[in-house]
Amino acid sequence: MSQVRIISTSKVQLPTNAGTDYPSPGLTIPLSLFDVRWIPYHPIKTLLLYPSATVSSSSFDSFKSSLALTLPHFHFLAGDLKYLPSTDDVAIVCSDESGVTVIEAESGLDICRLAGGSIHDVESFFQLVPNTFHEEMPMPVLSVQLTKFTGCGIAVGISMHHAAMDAWGFSQFVDCWAKTCRDGVVPSNLAPIHDRAIIMYPGQEEIKKKLLNARAPNLPKESKLTSHLLDVIFKH
């Protein structure tokens, strides 16, 4: 039985009519040959637990407003992985309607037990991250679940498709989001590069096509290769 109750679901959207202002290559981001190998895998789940965080009526608002400030600098995270039948390819596609779904929830679980238990409560962990399974494209690149606990403590659950970003890029995004939430402004030294065109490899388009056909032959339907992966990080 679920011990997490969903309060509401909303979307933090990209600024409208700002397509030319986003970092190159703009609103459609082709994947590289190193990205397409991750297409058939489930999104990676990351859970951040803050047992000592003070819960207030504005807790969720601060997370969402700072995400709205951060997102234009990582605009592709608001897009969808889409199958492009004209080229038999997959790309991340953004539009003026693109955004990140944010689930707001509450729970009576003991967050200190979850964060400090020697035996991890995996069943509870999965209730604190977005359930974003899609059998067919398009599928969201990123979704977020914010859960507040009775008394104190907040969990931030994130689901992100590995085809869009590696672990280093993801850590940069989370770090930027956290600093923006803390300071109210986006870090001034932020200059991420999202254009896969900088990757040069002999015969890369042919290799990419072969990888995509071998690992995801039934596009836009998805044949998942693995079960969900979950990373849990405790913040005290």
C-alpha positions as protocol buffer text, in pm:
chain_id: "A"
residue {
  index: 1
  type: MET
  ca { x: 0 y: 0 z: 0 }
}
residue {
  index: 2
  type: SER
  ca { x: 131 y: 345 z: -92 }
}
residue {
  index: 3
  type: GLN
  ca { x: 232 y: 564 z: 200 }
}
residue {
  index: 4
  type: VAL
  ca { x: 271 y: 870 z: -22 }
}
residue {
  index: 5
  type: ARG
  ca { x: -25 y: 1088 z: -120 }
}
residue {
  index: 6
  type: ILE
  ca { x: -7 y: 1301 z: -432 }
}
residue {
  index: 7
  type: ILE
  ca { x: -139 y: 1652 z: -372 }
}
residue {
  index: 8
  type: SER
  ca { x: -109 y: 1803 z: -718 }
}
residue {
  index: 9
  type: THR
  ca { x: 66 y: 1779 z: -1052 }
}
residue {
  index: 10
  type: SER
  ca { x: 181 y: 2081 z: -1250 }
}
residue {
  index: 11
  type: LYS
  ca { x: 435 y: 2172 z: -1513 }
}
residue {
  index: 12
  type: VAL
  ca { x: 730 y: 2410 z: -1492 }
}
residue {
  index: 13
  type: GLN
  ca { x: 748 y: 2539 z: -1848 }
}
residue {
  index: 14
  type: LEU
  ca { x: 1017 y: 2693 z: -2060 }
}
residue {
  index: 15
  type: PRO
  ca { x: 972 y: 3064 z: -2132 }
}
residue {
  index: 16
  type: THR
  ca { x: 749 y: 3100 z: -2437 }
}
residue {
  index: 17
  type: ASN
  ca { x: 866 y: 3252 z: -2767 }
}
residue {
  index: 18
  type: ALA
  ca { x: 1231 y: 3228 z: -2667 }
}
residue {
  index: 19
  type: GLY
  ca { x: 1346 y: 2955 z: -2905 }
}
residue {
  index: 20
  type: THR
  ca { x: 1633 y: 3149 z: -3061 }
}
residue {
  index: 21
  type: ASP
  ca { x: 1762 y: 3243 z: -2717 }
}
residue {
  index: 22
  type: TYR
  ca { x: 1835 y: 2887 z: -2612 }
}
residue {
  index: 23
  type: PRO
  ca { x: 2188 y: 2749 z: -2643 }
}
residue {
  index: 24
  type: SER
  ca { x: 2280 y: 2586 z: -2974 }
}
residue {
  index: 25
  type: PRO
  ca { x: 2142 y: 2377 z: -3142 }
}
residue {
  index: 26
  type: GLY
  ca { x: 1809 y: 2530 z: -3039 }
}
residue {
  index: 27
  type: LEU
  ca { x: 1479 y: 2353 z: -2989 }
}
residue {
  index: 28
  type: THR
  ca { x: 1565 y: 2024 z: -3164 }
}
residue {
  index: 29
  type: ILE
  ca { x: 1868 y: 1846 z: -3021 }
}
residue {
  index: 30
  type: PRO
  ca { x: 1995 y: 1553 z: -3231 }
}
residue {
  index: 31
  type: LEU
  ca { x: 2146 y: 1268 z: -3031 }
}
residue {
  index: 32
  type: SER
  ca { x: 2502 y: 1148 z: -3079 }
}
residue {
  index: 33
  type: LEU
  ca { x: 2608 y: 788 z: -3138 }
}
residue {
  index: 34
  type: PHE
  ca { x: 2701 y: 775 z: -2769 }
}
residue {
  index: 35
  type: ASP
  ca { x: 2347 y: 880 z: -2668 }
}
residue {
  index: 36
  type: VAL
  ca { x: 2133 y: 644 z: -2874 }
}
residue {
  index: 37
  type: ARG
  ca { x: 2262 y: 334 z: -2696 }
}
residue {
  index: 38
  type: TRP
  ca { x: 2059 y: 444 z: -2392 }
}
residue {
  index: 39
  type: ILE
  ca { x: 1729 y: 480 z: -2581 }
}
residue {
  index: 40
  type: PRO
  ca { x: 1581 y: 140 z: -2474 }
}
residue {
  index: 41
  type: TYR
  ca { x: 1667 y: 183 z: -2105 }
}
residue {
  index: 42
  type: HIS
  ca { x: 1436 y: 302 z: -1829 }
}
residue {
  index: 43
  type: PRO
  ca { x: 1498 y: 657 z: -1703 }
}
residue {
  index: 44
  type: ILE
  ca { x: 1740 y: 677 z: -1412 }
}
residue {
  index: 45
  type: LYS
  ca { x: 1578 y: 757 z: -1078 }
}
residue {
  index: 46
  type: THR
  ca { x: 1760 y: 979 z: -829 }
}
residue {
  index: 47
  type: LEU
  ca { x: 1629 y: 1042 z: -478 }
}
residue {
  index: 48
  type: LEU
  ca { x: 1762 y: 1326 z: -261 }
}
residue {
  index: 49
  type: LEU
  ca { x: 1660 y: 1305 z: 105 }
}
residue {
  index: 50
  type: TYR
  ca { x: 1678 y: 1610 z: 333 }
}
residue {
  index: 51
  type: PRO
  ca { x: 1576 y: 1478 z: 679 }
}
residue {
  index: 52
  type: SER
  ca { x: 1639 y: 1805 z: 868 }
}
residue {
  index: 53
  type: ALA
  ca { x: 1483 y: 2042 z: 613 }
}
residue {
  index: 54
  type: THR
  ca { x: 1214 y: 2270 z: 757 }
}
residue {
  index: 55
  type: VAL
  ca { x: 877 y: 2226 z: 588 }
}
residue {
  index: 56
  type: SER
  ca { x: 668 y: 2538 z: 526 }
}
residue {
  index: 57
  type: SER
  ca { x: 377 y: 2638 z: 305 }
}
residue {
  index: 58
  type: SER
  ca { x: 626 y: 2786 z: 56 }
}
residue {
  index: 59
  type: SER
  ca { x: 867 y: 2490 z: 43 }
}
residue {
  index: 60
  type: PHE
  ca { x: 737 y: 2358 z: -288 }
}
residue {
  index: 61
  type: ASP
  ca { x: 713 y: 2707 z: -435 }
}
residue {
  index: 62
  type: SER
  ca { x: 1084 y: 2771 z: -382 }
}
residue {
  index: 63
  type: PHE
  ca { x: 1178 y: 2442 z: -549 }
}
residue {
  index: 64
  type: LYS
  ca { x: 954 y: 2516 z: -848 }
}
residue {
  index: 65
  type: SER
  ca { x: 1052 y: 2881 z: -890 }
}
residue {
  index: 66
  type: SER
  ca { x: 1423 y: 2797 z: -881 }
}
residue {
  index: 67
  type: LEU
  ca { x: 1364 y: 2516 z: -1132 }
}
residue {
  index: 68
  type: ALA
  ca { x: 1193 y: 2769 z: -1360 }
}
residue {
  index: 69
  type: LEU
  ca { x: 1502 y: 2992 z: -1341 }
}
residue {
  index: 70
  type: THR
  ca { x: 1744 y: 2704 z: -1400 }
}
residue {
  index: 71
  type: LEU
  ca { x: 1557 y: 2528 z: -1679 }
}
residue {
  index: 72
  type: PRO
  ca { x: 1630 y: 2773 z: -1966 }
}
residue {
  index: 73
  type: HIS
  ca { x: 2002 y: 2699 z: -1922 }
}
residue {
  index: 74
  type: PHE
  ca { x: 1931 y: 2324 z: -1952 }
}
residue {
  index: 75
  type: HIS
  ca { x: 1636 y: 2369 z: -2186 }
}
residue {
  index: 76
  type: PHE
  ca { x: 1655 y: 2022 z: -2344 }
}
residue {
  index: 77
  type: LEU
  ca { x: 1558 y: 1869 z: -2008 }
}
residue {
  index: 78
  type: ALA
  ca { x: 1211 y: 2019 z: -2064 }
}
residue {
  index: 79
  type: GLY
  ca { x: 1176 y: 1843 z: -2398 }
}
residue {
  index: 80
  type: ASP
  ca { x: 1062 y: 1501 z: -2510 }
}
residue {
  index: 81
  type: LEU
  ca { x: 1247 y: 1215 z: -2673 }
}
residue {
  index: 82
  type: LYS
  ca { x: 1067 y: 1184 z: -3007 }
}
residue {
  index: 83
  type: TYR
  ca { x: 1089 y: 949 z: -3299 }
}
residue {
  index: 84
  type: LEU
  ca { x: 1134 y: 1133 z: -3630 }
}
residue {
  index: 85
  type: PRO
  ca { x: 988 y: 908 z: -3902 }
}
residue {
  index: 86
  type: SER
  ca { x: 1117 y: 1129 z: -4185 }
}
residue {
  index: 87
  type: THR
  ca { x: 1476 y: 1047 z: -4091 }
}
residue {
  index: 88
  type: ASP
  ca { x: 1417 y: 726 z: -3889 }
}
residue {
  index: 89
  type: ASP
  ca { x: 1595 y: 894 z: -3600 }
}
residue {
  index: 90
  type: VAL
  ca { x: 1536 y: 1003 z: -3241 }
}
residue {
  index: 91
  type: ALA
  ca { x: 1595 y: 1354 z: -3110 }
}
residue {
  index: 92
  type: ILE
  ca { x: 1507 y: 1569 z: -2810 }
}
residue {
  index: 93
  type: VAL
  ca { x: 1240 y: 1812 z: -2922 }
}
residue {
  index: 94
  type: CYS
  ca { x: 1131 y: 2123 z: -2733 }
}
residue {
  index: 95
  type: SER
  ca { x: 848 y: 2364 z: -2805 }
}
residue {
  index: 96
  type: ASP
  ca { x: 672 y: 2657 z: -2642 }
}
residue {
  index: 97
  type: GLU
  ca { x: 459 y: 2402 z: -2455 }
}
residue {
  index: 98
  type: SER
  ca { x: 758 y: 2208 z: -2323 }
}
residue {
  index: 99
  type: GLY
  ca { x: 819 y: 2179 z: -1953 }
}
residue {
  index: 100
  type: VAL
  ca { x: 904 y: 1952 z: -1662 }
}
residue {
  index: 101
  type: THR
  ca { x: 619 y: 1778 z: -1483 }
}
residue {
  index: 102
  type: VAL
  ca { x: 638 y: 1839 z: -1107 }
}
residue {
  index: 103
  type: ILE
  ca { x: 446 y: 1612 z: -871 }
}
residue {
  index: 104
  type: GLU
  ca { x: 377 y: 1749 z: -522 }
}
residue {
  index: 105
  type: ALA
  ca { x: 316 y: 1491 z: -252 }
}
residue {
  index: 106
  type: GLU
  ca { x: 311 y: 1434 z: 122 }
}
residue {
  index: 107
  type: SER
  ca { x: 398 y: 1133 z: 331 }
}
residue {
  index: 108
  type: GLY
  ca { x: 376 y: 1004 z: 684 }
}
residue {
  index: 109
  type: LEU
  ca { x: 687 y: 790 z: 637 }
}
residue {
  index: 110
  type: ASP
  ca { x: 975 y: 841 z: 880 }
}
residue {
  index: 111
  type: ILE
  ca { x: 1236 y: 1017 z: 666 }
}
residue {
  index: 112
  type: CYS
  ca { x: 1504 y: 974 z: 933 }
}
residue {
  index: 113
  type: ARG
  ca { x: 1452 y: 598 z: 919 }
}
residue {
  index: 114
  type: LEU
  ca { x: 1468 y: 606 z: 539 }
}
residue {
  index: 115
  type: ALA
  ca { x: 1790 y: 806 z: 546 }
}
residue {
  index: 116
  type: GLY
  ca { x: 1955 y: 629 z: 836 }
}
residue {
  index: 117
  type: GLY
  ca { x: 1839 y: 270 z: 819 }
}
residue {
  index: 118
  type: SER
  ca { x: 2107 y: 7 z: 766 }
}
residue {
  index: 119
  type: ILE
  ca { x: 1861 y: -183 z: 545 }
}
residue {
  index: 120
  type: HIS
  ca { x: 1724 y: 39 z: 269 }
}
residue {
  index: 121
  type: ASP
  ca { x: 1347 y: 48 z: 224 }
}
residue {
  index: 122
  type: VAL
  ca { x: 1346 y: 19 z: -155 }
}
residue {
  index: 123
  type: GLU
  ca { x: 967 y: -6 z: -180 }
}
residue {
  index: 124
  type: SER
  ca { x: 929 y: 330 z: -3 }
}
residue {
  index: 125
  type: PHE
  ca { x: 1210 y: 485 z: -207 }
}
residue {
  index: 126
  type: PHE
  ca { x: 1027 y: 412 z: -531 }
}
residue {
  index: 127
  type: GLN
  ca { x: 714 y: 585 z: -397 }
}
residue {
  index: 128
  type: LEU
  ca { x: 919 y: 905 z: -369 }
}
residue {
  index: 129
  type: VAL
  ca { x: 1030 y: 924 z: -734 }
}
residue {
  index: 130
  type: PRO
  ca { x: 815 y: 987 z: -1043 }
}
residue {
  index: 131
  type: ASN
  ca { x: 668 y: 683 z: -1214 }
}
residue {
  index: 132
  type: THR
  ca { x: 742 y: 775 z: -1574 }
}
residue {
  index: 133
  type: PHE
  ca { x: 721 y: 451 z: -1767 }
}
residue {
  index: 134
  type: HIS
  ca { x: 619 y: 505 z: -2131 }
}
residue {
  index: 135
  type: GLU
  ca { x: 567 y: 227 z: -2380 }
}
residue {
  index: 136
  type: GLU
  ca { x: 591 y: 457 z: -2678 }
}
residue {
  index: 137
  type: MET
  ca { x: 754 y: 784 z: -2775 }
}
residue {
  index: 138
  type: PRO
  ca { x: 729 y: 1072 z: -2718 }
}
residue {
  index: 139
  type: MET
  ca { x: 854 y: 1041 z: -2361 }
}
residue {
  index: 140
  type: PRO
  ca { x: 965 y: 1317 z: -2123 }
}
residue {
  index: 141
  type: VAL
  ca { x: 1334 y: 1370 z: -2062 }
}
residue {
  index: 142
  type: LEU
  ca { x: 1288 y: 1485 z: -1702 }
}
residue {
  index: 143
  type: SER
  ca { x: 1021 y: 1477 z: -1432 }
}
residue {
  index: 144
  type: VAL
  ca { x: 1034 y: 1564 z: -1062 }
}
residue {
  index: 145
  type: GLN
  ca { x: 850 y: 1465 z: -744 }
}
residue {
  index: 146
  type: LEU
  ca { x: 863 y: 1680 z: -431 }
}
residue {
  index: 147
  type: THR
  ca { x: 748 y: 1508 z: -111 }
}
residue {
  index: 148
  type: LYS
  ca { x: 714 y: 1672 z: 229 }
}
residue {
  index: 149
  type: PHE
  ca { x: 707 y: 1461 z: 544 }
}
residue {
  index: 150
  type: THR
  ca { x: 506 y: 1504 z: 861 }
}
residue {
  index: 151
  type: GLY
  ca { x: 701 y: 1725 z: 1101 }
}
residue {
  index: 152
  type: CYS
  ca { x: 1010 y: 1795 z: 893 }
}
residue {
  index: 153
  type: GLY
  ca { x: 1203 y: 1666 z: 597 }
}
residue {
  index: 154
  type: ILE
  ca { x: 1170 y: 1686 z: 220 }
}
residue {
  index: 155
  type: ALA
  ca { x: 1250 y: 1440 z: -59 }
}
residue {
  index: 156
  type: VAL
  ca { x: 1332 y: 1541 z: -414 }
}
residue {
  index: 157
  type: GLY
  ca { x: 1280 y: 1254 z: -658 }
}
residue {
  index: 158
  type: ILE
  ca { x: 1406 y: 1294 z: -1013 }
}
residue {
  index: 159
  type: SER
  ca { x: 1351 y: 1078 z: -1320 }
}
residue {
  index: 160
  type: MET
  ca { x: 1584 y: 1153 z: -1613 }
}
residue {
  index: 161
  type: HIS
  ca { x: 1645 y: 968 z: -1937 }
}
residue {
  index: 162
  type: HIS
  ca { x: 2013 y: 879 z: -1973 }
}
residue {
  index: 163
  type: ALA
  ca { x: 2006 y: 946 z: -2349 }
}
residue {
  index: 164
  type: ALA
  ca { x: 1980 y: 1318 z: -2271 }
}
residue {
  index: 165
  type: MET
  ca { x: 2262 y: 1359 z: -2021 }
}
residue {
  index: 166
  type: ASP
  ca { x: 2543 y: 1172 z: -1849 }
}
residue {
  index: 167
  type: ALA
  ca { x: 2611 y: 1166 z: -1475 }
}
residue {
  index: 168
  type: TRP
  ca { x: 2848 y: 1463 z: -1486 }
}
residue {
  index: 169
  type: GLY
  ca { x: 2598 y: 1679 z: -1673 }
}
residue {
  index: 170
  type: PHE
  ca { x: 2321 y: 1572 z: -1437 }
}
residue {
  index: 171
  type: SER
  ca { x: 2528 y: 1666 z: -1132 }
}
residue {
  index: 172
  type: GLN
  ca { x: 2590 y: 2010 z: -1288 }
}
residue {
  index: 173
  type: PHE
  ca { x: 2217 y: 2059 z: -1337 }
}
residue {
  index: 174
  type: VAL
  ca { x: 2130 y: 1956 z: -980 }
}
residue {
  index: 175
  type: ASP
  ca { x: 2411 y: 2173 z: -841 }
}
residue {
  index: 176
  type: CYS
  ca { x: 2286 y: 2472 z: -1040 }
}
residue {
  index: 177
  type: TRP
  ca { x: 1927 y: 2412 z: -931 }
}
residue {
  index: 178
  type: ALA
  ca { x: 2032 y: 2382 z: -564 }
}
residue {
  index: 179
  type: LYS
  ca { x: 2238 y: 2705 z: -573 }
}
residue {
  index: 180
  type: THR
  ca { x: 1954 y: 2889 z: -747 }
}
residue {
  index: 181
  type: CYS
  ca { x: 1709 y: 2764 z: -483 }
}
residue {
  index: 182
  type: ARG
  ca { x: 1943 y: 2880 z: -207 }
}
residue {
  index: 183
  type: ASP
  ca { x: 2042 y: 3220 z: -353 }
}
residue {
  index: 184
  type: GLY
  ca { x: 1741 y: 3311 z: -564 }
}
residue {
  index: 185
  type: VAL
  ca { x: 1955 y: 3370 z: -876 }
}
residue {
  index: 186
  type: VAL
  ca { x: 2119 y: 3143 z: -1132 }
}
residue {
  index: 187
  type: PRO
  ca { x: 2499 y: 3113 z: -1085 }
}
residue {
  index: 188
  type: SER
  ca { x: 2672 y: 3370 z: -1307 }
}
residue {
  index: 189
  type: ASN
  ca { x: 2948 y: 3134 z: -1424 }
}
residue {
  index: 190
  type: LEU
  ca { x: 2706 y: 2886 z: -1583 }
}
residue {
  index: 191
  type: ALA
  ca { x: 2796 y: 2802 z: -1945 }
}
residue {
  index: 192
  type: PRO
  ca { x: 2684 y: 2449 z: -2034 }
}
residue {
  index: 193
  type: ILE
  ca { x: 2730 y: 2315 z: -2388 }
}
residue {
  index: 194
  type: HIS
  ca { x: 2448 y: 2101 z: -2529 }
}
residue {
  index: 195
  type: ASP
  ca { x: 2534 y: 2080 z: -2900 }
}
residue {
  index: 196
  type: ARG
  ca { x: 2638 y: 1725 z: -2993 }
}
residue {
  index: 197
  type: ALA
  ca { x: 2788 y: 1861 z: -3319 }
}
residue {
  index: 198
  type: ILE
  ca { x: 3117 y: 1908 z: -3135 }
}
residue {
  index: 199
  type: ILE
  ca { x: 3153 y: 1529 z: -3124 }
}
residue {
  index: 200
  type: MET
  ca { x: 3357 y: 1419 z: -3425 }
}
residue {
  index: 201
  type: TYR
  ca { x: 3394 y: 1050 z: -3501 }
}
residue {
  index: 202
  type: PRO
  ca { x: 3462 y: 881 z: -3838 }
}
residue {
  index: 203
  type: GLY
  ca { x: 3143 y: 731 z: -3980 }
}
residue {
  index: 204
  type: GLN
  ca { x: 2942 y: 841 z: -3679 }
}
residue {
  index: 205
  type: GLU
  ca { x: 2607 y: 873 z: -3860 }
}
residue {
  index: 206
  type: GLU
  ca { x: 2630 y: 521 z: -4001 }
}
residue {
  index: 207
  type: ILE
  ca { x: 2733 y: 381 z: -3662 }
}
residue {
  index: 208
  type: LYS
  ca { x: 2453 y: 574 z: -3491 }
}
residue {
  index: 209
  type: LYS
  ca { x: 2196 y: 433 z: -3734 }
}
residue {
  index: 210
  type: LYS
  ca { x: 2317 y: 76 z: -3680 }
}
residue {
  index: 211
  type: LEU
  ca { x: 2311 y: 117 z: -3300 }
}
residue {
  index: 212
  type: LEU
  ca { x: 1962 y: 263 z: -3304 }
}
residue {
  index: 213
  type: ASN
  ca { x: 1825 y: -10 z: -3532 }
}
residue {
  index: 214
  type: ALA
  ca { x: 1987 y: -283 z: -3321 }
}
residue {
  index: 215
  type: ARG
  ca { x: 1888 y: -155 z: -2978 }
}
residue {
  index: 216
  type: ALA
  ca { x: 1548 y: -3 z: -3057 }
}
residue {
  index: 217
  type: PRO
  ca { x: 1418 y: -175 z: -3371 }
}
residue {
  index: 218
  type: ASN
  ca { x: 1048 y: -110 z: -3303 }
}
residue {
  index: 219
  type: LEU
  ca { x: 1046 y: 268 z: -3268 }
}
residue {
  index: 220
  type: PRO
  ca { x: 843 y: 459 z: -3168 }
}
residue {
  index: 221
  type: LYS
  ca { x: 749 y: 168 z: -2940 }
}
residue {
  index: 222
  type: GLU
  ca { x: 995 y: 96 z: -2664 }
}
residue {
  index: 223
  type: SER
  ca { x: 1145 y: -240 z: -2570 }
}
residue {
  index: 224
  type: LYS
  ca { x: 1300 y: -180 z: -2230 }
}
residue {
  index: 225
  type: LEU
  ca { x: 1622 y: -367 z: -2161 }
}
residue {
  index: 226
  type: THR
  ca { x: 1655 y: -316 z: -1786 }
}
residue {
  index: 227
  type: SER
  ca { x: 1456 y: -266 z: -1470 }
}
residue {
  index: 228
  type: HIS
  ca { x: 1455 y: 72 z: -1300 }
}
residue {
  index: 229
  type: LEU
  ca { x: 1780 y: 203 z: -1153 }
}
residue {
  index: 230
  type: LEU
  ca { x: 1760 y: 412 z: -837 }
}
residue {
  index: 231
  type: ASP
  ca { x: 2032 y: 630 z: -681 }
}
residue {
  index: 232
  type: VAL
  ca { x: 1963 y: 753 z: -328 }
}
residue {
  index: 233
  type: ILE
  ca { x: 2156 y: 1046 z: -183 }
}
residue {
  index: 234
  type: PHE
  ca { x: 2119 y: 1154 z: 179 }
}
residue {
  index: 235
  type: LYS
  ca { x: 2159 y: 1525 z: 261 }
}
residue {
  index: 236
  type: HIS
  ca { x: 2185 y: 1617 z: 629 }
}
